[in-house]
mmCIF file with all atom_site columns, C-alpha atoms in Angstrom:
data_model
loop_
_atom_site.group_PDB
_atom_site.id
_atom_site.type_symbol
_atom_site.label_atom_id
_atom_site.label_alt_id
_atom_site.label_comp_id
_atom_site.label_asym_id
_atom_site.label_entity_id
_atom_site.label_seq_id
_atom_site.pdbx_PDB_ins_code
_atom_site.Cartn_x
_atom_site.Cartn_y
_atom_site.Cartn_z
_atom_site.occupancy
_atom_site.B_iso_or_equiv
_atom_site.pdbx_formal_charge
_atom_site.auth_seq_id
_atom_site.auth_comp_id
_atom_site.auth_asym_id
_atom_site.auth_atom_id
_atom_site.pdbx_PDB_model_num
ATOM 1   C CA . MET R 1 1   ? -96.554 -113.019 -34.299 1.00 70.00 ? 17  MET R CA 1
ATOM 2   C CA . CYS R 1 2   ? -94.945 -113.253 -30.839 1.00 82.00 ? 18  CYS R CA 1
ATOM 3   C CA . CYS R 1 3   ? -96.755 -115.510 -28.265 1.00 84.00 ? 19  CYS R CA 1
ATOM 4   C CA . CYS R 1 4   ? -94.451 -114.984 -25.571 1.00 86.00 ? 20  CYS R CA 1
ATOM 5   C CA . ALA R 1 5   ? -96.411 -115.379 -22.267 1.00 84.00 ? 21  ALA R CA 1
ATOM 6   C CA . LYS R 1 6   ? -94.307 -112.183 -20.713 1.00 87.00 ? 22  LYS R CA 1
ATOM 7   C CA . PRO R 1 7   ? -91.602 -110.098 -22.318 1.00 90.00 ? 23  PRO R CA 1
ATOM 8   C CA . THR R 1 8   ? -88.877 -111.990 -23.566 1.00 92.00 ? 24  THR R CA 1
ATOM 9   C CA . ILE R 1 9   ? -85.337 -110.624 -24.523 1.00 94.00 ? 25  ILE R CA 1
ATOM 10  C CA . ASN R 1 10  ? -83.447 -112.830 -27.143 1.00 95.00 ? 26  ASN R CA 1
ATOM 11  C CA . GLY R 1 11  ? -81.334 -115.334 -25.251 1.00 94.00 ? 27  GLY R CA 1
ATOM 12  C CA . GLU R 1 12  ? -83.796 -116.021 -22.299 1.00 92.00 ? 28  GLU R CA 1
ATOM 13  C CA . PRO R 1 13  ? -86.274 -118.995 -22.105 1.00 92.00 ? 29  PRO R CA 1
ATOM 14  C CA . GLY R 1 14  ? -89.999 -118.170 -22.862 1.00 90.00 ? 30  GLY R CA 1
ATOM 15  C CA . TYR R 1 15  ? -90.170 -117.226 -26.430 1.00 92.00 ? 31  TYR R CA 1
ATOM 16  C CA . ARG R 1 16  ? -92.976 -118.808 -28.243 1.00 89.00 ? 32  ARG R CA 1
ATOM 17  C CA . TRP R 1 17  ? -94.160 -117.940 -32.172 1.00 88.00 ? 33  TRP R CA 1
ATOM 18  C CA . GLN R 1 18  ? -97.247 -119.918 -31.854 1.00 89.00 ? 34  GLN R CA 1
ATOM 19  C CA . PRO R 1 19  ? -99.401 -120.017 -28.726 1.00 88.00 ? 35  PRO R CA 1
ATOM 20  C CA . THR R 1 20  ? -99.334 -124.022 -29.022 1.00 90.00 ? 36  THR R CA 1
ATOM 21  C CA . ASP R 1 21  ? -95.420 -124.154 -29.284 1.00 90.00 ? 37  ASP R CA 1
ATOM 22  C CA . THR R 1 22  ? -93.117 -125.212 -26.695 1.00 90.00 ? 38  THR R CA 1
ATOM 23  C CA . PRO R 1 23  ? -91.445 -122.324 -24.883 1.00 91.00 ? 39  PRO R CA 1
ATOM 24  C CA . GLY R 1 24  ? -87.805 -121.785 -26.386 1.00 92.00 ? 40  GLY R CA 1
ATOM 25  C CA . ILE R 1 25  ? -85.216 -119.501 -26.780 1.00 93.00 ? 41  ILE R CA 1
ATOM 26  C CA . HIS R 1 26  ? -85.030 -117.083 -29.884 1.00 93.00 ? 42  HIS R CA 1
ATOM 27  C CA . PRO R 1 27  ? -81.156 -117.085 -30.639 1.00 93.00 ? 43  PRO R CA 1
ATOM 28  C CA . VAL R 1 28  ? -79.157 -113.845 -30.173 1.00 95.00 ? 44  VAL R CA 1
ATOM 29  C CA . ASN R 1 29  ? -77.927 -112.523 -33.439 1.00 94.00 ? 45  ASN R CA 1
ATOM 30  C CA . PRO R 1 30  ? -75.940 -109.211 -32.872 1.00 96.00 ? 46  PRO R CA 1
ATOM 31  C CA . PRO R 1 31  ? -74.805 -106.960 -35.719 1.00 97.00 ? 47  PRO R CA 1
ATOM 32  C CA . ALA R 1 32  ? -71.011 -107.492 -36.588 1.00 95.00 ? 48  ALA R CA 1
ATOM 33  C CA . LEU R 1 33  ? -68.392 -104.784 -35.363 1.00 96.00 ? 49  LEU R CA 1
ATOM 34  C CA . LYS R 1 34  ? -65.796 -102.963 -37.463 1.00 93.00 ? 50  LYS R CA 1
ATOM 35  C CA . ASP R 1 35  ? -62.055 -103.186 -36.672 1.00 92.00 ? 51  ASP R CA 1
ATOM 36  C CA . ASN R 1 36  ? -61.297 -100.551 -33.929 1.00 93.00 ? 52  ASN R CA 1
ATOM 37  C CA . GLU R 1 37  ? -64.947 -100.325 -33.105 1.00 95.00 ? 53  GLU R CA 1
ATOM 38  C CA . SER R 1 38  ? -65.867 -100.223 -29.354 1.00 96.00 ? 54  SER R CA 1
ATOM 39  C CA . LEU R 1 39  ? -69.234 -101.681 -27.815 1.00 97.00 ? 55  LEU R CA 1
ATOM 40  C CA . LEU R 1 40  ? -71.188 -99.154  -25.704 1.00 97.00 ? 56  LEU R CA 1
ATOM 41  C CA . TYR R 1 41  ? -74.477 -100.892 -25.623 1.00 97.00 ? 57  TYR R CA 1
ATOM 42  C CA . ASP R 1 42  ? -75.781 -104.242 -26.789 1.00 97.00 ? 58  ASP R CA 1
ATOM 43  C CA . GLU R 1 43  ? -79.346 -104.508 -26.754 1.00 97.00 ? 59  GLU R CA 1
ATOM 44  C CA . PRO R 1 44  ? -80.603 -107.926 -28.260 1.00 97.00 ? 60  PRO R CA 1
ATOM 45  C CA . GLY R 1 45  ? -84.472 -108.317 -29.909 1.00 96.00 ? 61  GLY R CA 1
ATOM 46  C CA . ARG R 1 46  ? -87.235 -108.665 -27.308 1.00 95.00 ? 62  ARG R CA 1
ATOM 47  C CA . CYS R 1 47  ? -91.132 -108.107 -26.984 1.00 92.00 ? 63  CYS R CA 1
ATOM 48  C CA . GLY R 1 48  ? -93.185 -106.669 -24.941 1.00 84.00 ? 64  GLY R CA 1
ATOM 49  C CA . GLY R 1 49  ? -95.864 -104.649 -26.291 1.00 76.00 ? 65  GLY R CA 1
ATOM 50  C CA . LEU R 1 50  ? -94.437 -105.107 -29.918 1.00 86.00 ? 66  LEU R CA 1
ATOM 51  C CA . ASP R 1 51  ? -92.882 -108.179 -31.830 1.00 91.00 ? 67  ASP R CA 1
ATOM 52  C CA . CYS R 1 52  ? -89.066 -107.183 -32.216 1.00 93.00 ? 68  CYS R CA 1
ATOM 53  C CA . HIS R 1 53  ? -87.348 -110.329 -31.678 1.00 94.00 ? 69  HIS R CA 1
ATOM 54  C CA . SER R 1 54  ? -85.830 -109.812 -35.165 1.00 94.00 ? 70  SER R CA 1
ATOM 55  C CA . HIS R 1 55  ? -84.206 -106.507 -34.251 1.00 96.00 ? 71  HIS R CA 1
ATOM 56  C CA . HIS R 1 56  ? -80.839 -106.589 -32.337 1.00 97.00 ? 72  HIS R CA 1
ATOM 57  C CA . PHE R 1 57  ? -79.401 -102.950 -31.702 1.00 98.00 ? 73  PHE R CA 1
ATOM 58  C CA . ARG R 1 58  ? -75.628 -102.017 -30.646 1.00 98.00 ? 74  ARG R CA 1
ATOM 59  C CA . VAL R 1 59  ? -74.269 -98.709  -29.930 1.00 98.00 ? 75  VAL R CA 1
ATOM 60  C CA . THR R 1 60  ? -70.895 -98.451  -30.670 1.00 97.00 ? 76  THR R CA 1
ATOM 61  C CA . LYS R 1 61  ? -68.102 -95.957  -31.069 1.00 96.00 ? 77  LYS R CA 1
ATOM 62  C CA . TRP R 1 62  ? -66.045 -95.515  -34.002 1.00 94.00 ? 78  TRP R CA 1
ATOM 63  C CA . ASN R 1 63  ? -63.689 -92.807  -35.392 1.00 91.00 ? 79  ASN R CA 1
ATOM 64  C CA . ALA R 1 64  ? -64.745 -90.455  -32.299 1.00 91.00 ? 80  ALA R CA 1
ATOM 65  C CA . SER R 1 65  ? -68.781 -91.130  -33.419 1.00 94.00 ? 81  SER R CA 1
ATOM 66  C CA . PRO R 1 66  ? -71.410 -92.898  -31.898 1.00 96.00 ? 82  PRO R CA 1
ATOM 67  C CA . TRP R 1 67  ? -73.166 -95.207  -34.340 1.00 97.00 ? 83  TRP R CA 1
ATOM 68  C CA . LEU R 1 68  ? -76.226 -97.461  -34.075 1.00 98.00 ? 84  LEU R CA 1
ATOM 69  C CA . LEU R 1 69  ? -75.961 -100.696 -35.498 1.00 98.00 ? 85  LEU R CA 1
ATOM 70  C CA . VAL R 1 70  ? -78.915 -102.894 -36.433 1.00 98.00 ? 86  VAL R CA 1
ATOM 71  C CA . ARG R 1 71  ? -79.477 -106.361 -37.620 1.00 97.00 ? 87  ARG R CA 1
ATOM 72  C CA . HIS R 1 72  ? -82.854 -107.276 -38.538 1.00 96.00 ? 88  HIS R CA 1
ATOM 73  C CA . GLY R 1 73  ? -84.336 -109.812 -41.088 1.00 92.00 ? 89  GLY R CA 1
ATOM 74  C CA . ALA R 1 74  ? -83.179 -107.879 -44.045 1.00 93.00 ? 90  ALA R CA 1
ATOM 75  C CA . GLY R 1 75  ? -79.771 -107.501 -43.006 1.00 95.00 ? 91  GLY R CA 1
ATOM 76  C CA . GLU R 1 76  ? -77.444 -105.018 -41.019 1.00 97.00 ? 92  GLU R CA 1
ATOM 77  C CA . GLU R 1 77  ? -77.611 -101.174 -41.246 1.00 97.00 ? 93  GLU R CA 1
ATOM 78  C CA . ARG R 1 78  ? -75.417 -98.553  -39.470 1.00 97.00 ? 94  ARG R CA 1
ATOM 79  C CA . ILE R 1 79  ? -76.567 -95.224  -38.354 1.00 97.00 ? 95  ILE R CA 1
ATOM 80  C CA . ARG R 1 80  ? -74.493 -92.399  -37.546 1.00 97.00 ? 96  ARG R CA 1
ATOM 81  C CA . LEU R 1 81  ? -75.998 -90.748  -34.039 1.00 97.00 ? 97  LEU R CA 1
ATOM 82  C CA . PRO R 1 82  ? -75.316 -87.420  -32.501 1.00 95.00 ? 98  PRO R CA 1
ATOM 83  C CA . HIS R 1 83  ? -72.443 -87.118  -30.033 1.00 92.00 ? 99  HIS R CA 1
ATOM 84  C CA . MET R 1 84  ? -74.740 -86.241  -27.133 1.00 93.00 ? 100 MET R CA 1
ATOM 85  C CA . ALA R 1 85  ? -76.705 -89.566  -27.637 1.00 94.00 ? 101 ALA R CA 1
ATOM 86  C CA . SER R 1 86  ? -74.396 -91.971  -25.848 1.00 90.00 ? 102 SER R CA 1
ATOM 87  C CA . ALA R 1 87  ? -74.648 -89.534  -22.522 1.00 91.00 ? 103 ALA R CA 1
ATOM 88  C CA . ALA R 1 88  ? -78.813 -89.820  -22.914 1.00 95.00 ? 104 ALA R CA 1
ATOM 89  C CA . LEU R 1 89  ? -78.620 -93.524  -23.355 1.00 97.00 ? 105 LEU R CA 1
ATOM 90  C CA . ALA R 1 90  ? -76.510 -93.913  -20.381 1.00 95.00 ? 106 ALA R CA 1
ATOM 91  C CA . VAL R 1 91  ? -79.258 -92.908  -17.896 1.00 97.00 ? 107 VAL R CA 1
ATOM 92  C CA . LEU R 1 92  ? -81.512 -95.366  -19.373 1.00 97.00 ? 108 LEU R CA 1
ATOM 93  C CA . ASP R 1 93  ? -82.222 -98.934  -18.078 1.00 96.00 ? 109 ASP R CA 1
ATOM 94  C CA . SER R 1 94  ? -81.669 -101.929 -20.881 1.00 96.00 ? 110 SER R CA 1
ATOM 95  C CA . THR R 1 95  ? -85.664 -102.014 -21.827 1.00 94.00 ? 111 THR R CA 1
ATOM 96  C CA . SER R 1 96  ? -86.004 -98.241  -22.081 1.00 96.00 ? 112 SER R CA 1
ATOM 97  C CA . ARG R 1 97  ? -82.424 -97.875  -23.996 1.00 97.00 ? 113 ARG R CA 1
ATOM 98  C CA . TYR R 1 98  ? -83.890 -100.518 -26.704 1.00 97.00 ? 114 TYR R CA 1
ATOM 99  C CA . TRP R 1 99  ? -87.339 -98.993  -27.409 1.00 96.00 ? 115 TRP R CA 1
ATOM 100 C CA . VAL R 1 100 ? -85.704 -95.607  -27.704 1.00 97.00 ? 116 VAL R CA 1
ATOM 101 C CA . LEU R 1 101 ? -83.086 -97.204  -30.122 1.00 97.00 ? 117 LEU R CA 1
ATOM 102 C CA . HIS R 1 102 ? -85.998 -98.850  -31.889 1.00 97.00 ? 118 HIS R CA 1
ATOM 103 C CA . ALA R 1 103 ? -87.796 -95.379  -31.917 1.00 96.00 ? 119 ALA R CA 1
ATOM 104 C CA . ILE R 1 104 ? -84.363 -93.847  -33.509 1.00 97.00 ? 120 ILE R CA 1
ATOM 105 C CA . TYR R 1 105 ? -84.325 -96.757  -36.071 1.00 97.00 ? 121 TYR R CA 1
ATOM 106 C CA . SER R 1 106 ? -87.875 -96.276  -37.125 1.00 96.00 ? 122 SER R CA 1
ATOM 107 C CA . THR R 1 107 ? -87.578 -92.792  -37.342 1.00 97.00 ? 123 THR R CA 1
ATOM 108 C CA . HIS R 1 108 ? -84.551 -92.756  -39.411 1.00 97.00 ? 124 HIS R CA 1
ATOM 109 C CA . ASN R 1 109 ? -86.302 -95.163  -42.039 1.00 96.00 ? 125 ASN R CA 1
ATOM 110 C CA . GLU R 1 110 ? -89.315 -93.349  -42.281 1.00 97.00 ? 126 GLU R CA 1
ATOM 111 C CA . ALA R 1 111 ? -87.627 -90.098  -42.785 1.00 97.00 ? 127 ALA R CA 1
ATOM 112 C CA . GLU R 1 112 ? -85.306 -91.970  -45.279 1.00 96.00 ? 128 GLU R CA 1
ATOM 113 C CA . ARG R 1 113 ? -88.370 -93.294  -47.281 1.00 97.00 ? 129 ARG R CA 1
ATOM 114 C CA . SER R 1 114 ? -89.926 -89.940  -47.454 1.00 98.00 ? 130 SER R CA 1
ATOM 115 C CA . ALA R 1 115 ? -86.749 -88.174  -48.845 1.00 98.00 ? 131 ALA R CA 1
ATOM 116 C CA . ARG R 1 116 ? -86.567 -91.132  -51.369 1.00 97.00 ? 132 ARG R CA 1
ATOM 117 C CA . GLU R 1 117 ? -90.058 -90.338  -52.457 1.00 98.00 ? 133 GLU R CA 1
ATOM 118 C CA . ARG R 1 118 ? -89.935 -86.702  -52.770 1.00 97.00 ? 134 ARG R CA 1
ATOM 119 C CA . GLU R 1 119 ? -86.612 -86.999  -54.846 1.00 97.00 ? 135 GLU R CA 1
ATOM 120 C CA . ALA R 1 120 ? -88.421 -89.484  -57.015 1.00 97.00 ? 136 ALA R CA 1
ATOM 121 C CA . SER R 1 121 ? -91.273 -87.179  -57.895 1.00 97.00 ? 137 SER R CA 1
ATOM 122 C CA . VAL R 1 122 ? -88.823 -84.278  -58.663 1.00 95.00 ? 138 VAL R CA 1
ATOM 123 C CA . TRP R 1 123 ? -87.264 -86.686  -61.277 1.00 96.00 ? 139 TRP R CA 1
ATOM 124 C CA . ARG R 1 124 ? -90.698 -88.176  -62.329 1.00 97.00 ? 140 ARG R CA 1
ATOM 125 C CA . LYS R 1 125 ? -92.123 -84.565  -62.783 1.00 95.00 ? 141 LYS R CA 1
ATOM 126 C CA . ALA R 1 126 ? -89.054 -83.132  -64.917 1.00 94.00 ? 142 ALA R CA 1
ATOM 127 C CA . ALA R 1 127 ? -89.045 -86.291  -66.887 1.00 95.00 ? 143 ALA R CA 1
ATOM 128 C CA . VAL R 1 128 ? -92.753 -85.853  -68.021 1.00 96.00 ? 144 VAL R CA 1
ATOM 129 C CA . GLU R 1 129 ? -91.829 -82.077  -68.603 1.00 93.00 ? 145 GLU R CA 1
ATOM 130 C CA . ARG R 1 130 ? -88.614 -83.111  -70.737 1.00 94.00 ? 146 ARG R CA 1
ATOM 131 C CA . ARG R 1 131 ? -86.387 -80.940  -68.497 1.00 94.00 ? 147 ARG R CA 1
ATOM 132 C CA . ILE R 1 132 ? -83.859 -83.664  -67.704 1.00 94.00 ? 148 ILE R CA 1
ATOM 133 C CA . ARG R 1 133 ? -80.646 -82.994  -69.310 1.00 94.00 ? 149 ARG R CA 1
ATOM 134 C CA . THR R 1 134 ? -77.189 -84.938  -69.770 1.00 95.00 ? 150 THR R CA 1
ATOM 135 C CA . ARG R 1 135 ? -73.716 -84.038  -70.898 1.00 95.00 ? 151 ARG R CA 1
ATOM 136 C CA . LYS R 1 136 ? -70.649 -86.273  -71.233 1.00 93.00 ? 152 LYS R CA 1
ATOM 137 C CA . GLN R 1 137 ? -67.700 -84.769  -69.561 1.00 91.00 ? 153 GLN R CA 1
ATOM 138 C CA . ARG R 1 138 ? -64.820 -84.022  -71.940 1.00 91.00 ? 154 ARG R CA 1
ATOM 139 C CA . GLY R 1 139 ? -61.612 -86.390  -70.818 1.00 90.00 ? 155 GLY R CA 1
ATOM 140 C CA . ARG R 1 140 ? -63.702 -88.362  -68.320 1.00 91.00 ? 156 ARG R CA 1
ATOM 141 C CA . ASN R 1 141 ? -65.709 -91.447  -68.383 1.00 92.00 ? 157 ASN R CA 1
ATOM 142 C CA . SER R 1 142 ? -68.606 -89.677  -66.918 1.00 94.00 ? 158 SER R CA 1
ATOM 143 C CA . VAL R 1 143 ? -71.810 -87.970  -67.462 1.00 95.00 ? 159 VAL R CA 1
ATOM 144 C CA . LYS R 1 144 ? -73.539 -84.865  -65.974 1.00 95.00 ? 160 LYS R CA 1
ATOM 145 C CA . VAL R 1 145 ? -77.109 -85.228  -65.644 1.00 95.00 ? 161 VAL R CA 1
ATOM 146 C CA . TRP R 1 146 ? -79.269 -82.177  -64.154 1.00 94.00 ? 162 TRP R CA 1
ATOM 147 C CA . ILE R 1 147 ? -82.746 -80.725  -64.268 1.00 95.00 ? 163 ILE R CA 1
ATOM 148 C CA . GLU R 1 148 ? -83.440 -77.667  -65.994 1.00 94.00 ? 164 GLU R CA 1
ATOM 149 C CA . PRO R 1 149 ? -85.524 -75.257  -64.020 1.00 92.00 ? 165 PRO R CA 1
ATOM 150 C CA . ALA R 1 150 ? -89.314 -75.214  -65.186 1.00 87.00 ? 166 ALA R CA 1
ATOM 151 C CA . ASN R 1 151 ? -90.037 -71.948  -67.254 1.00 79.00 ? 167 ASN R CA 1
ATOM 152 C CA . SER R 1 152 ? -92.228 -69.652  -65.591 1.00 55.00 ? 168 SER R CA 1
ATOM 153 C CA . HIS R 1 153 ? -93.133 -68.408  -68.976 1.00 48.00 ? 169 HIS R CA 1
ATOM 154 C CA . PRO R 1 154 ? -94.983 -70.945  -71.290 1.00 55.00 ? 170 PRO R CA 1
ATOM 155 C CA . VAL R 1 155 ? -93.771 -70.775  -74.767 1.00 48.00 ? 171 VAL R CA 1
#
């Protein structure tokens, strides 16, 4: 829980974790860039209505595509952005850009989680109904796995 007296960006004085703490500086900890990756925007963690000191966002260009790089308490992530994202982010000030990047990141995570849950549900149902099939690939060290369609006519 952030107890900063005013909205604070990582690297600036004023960060407090507890109300009785002496104000300090939350360290800046950006995600790493790949070789040949150019930095477009660097938005360190901050607070202001929401405590996001642990999320550092960078927007880069790599292989002609914009990418959102995120570092947080669980590590680093990379999310490919649509090509028009760079131009849209250019018109925003730093604070607005940070919160838009946070919204993009949160939306991406929720969609990813939801897709995983839906897929797991399909496989669980197929397992209960014994519709999962496997076949060793001849001449290869692999196995083909699929779900048989559900019978529309019960036997």
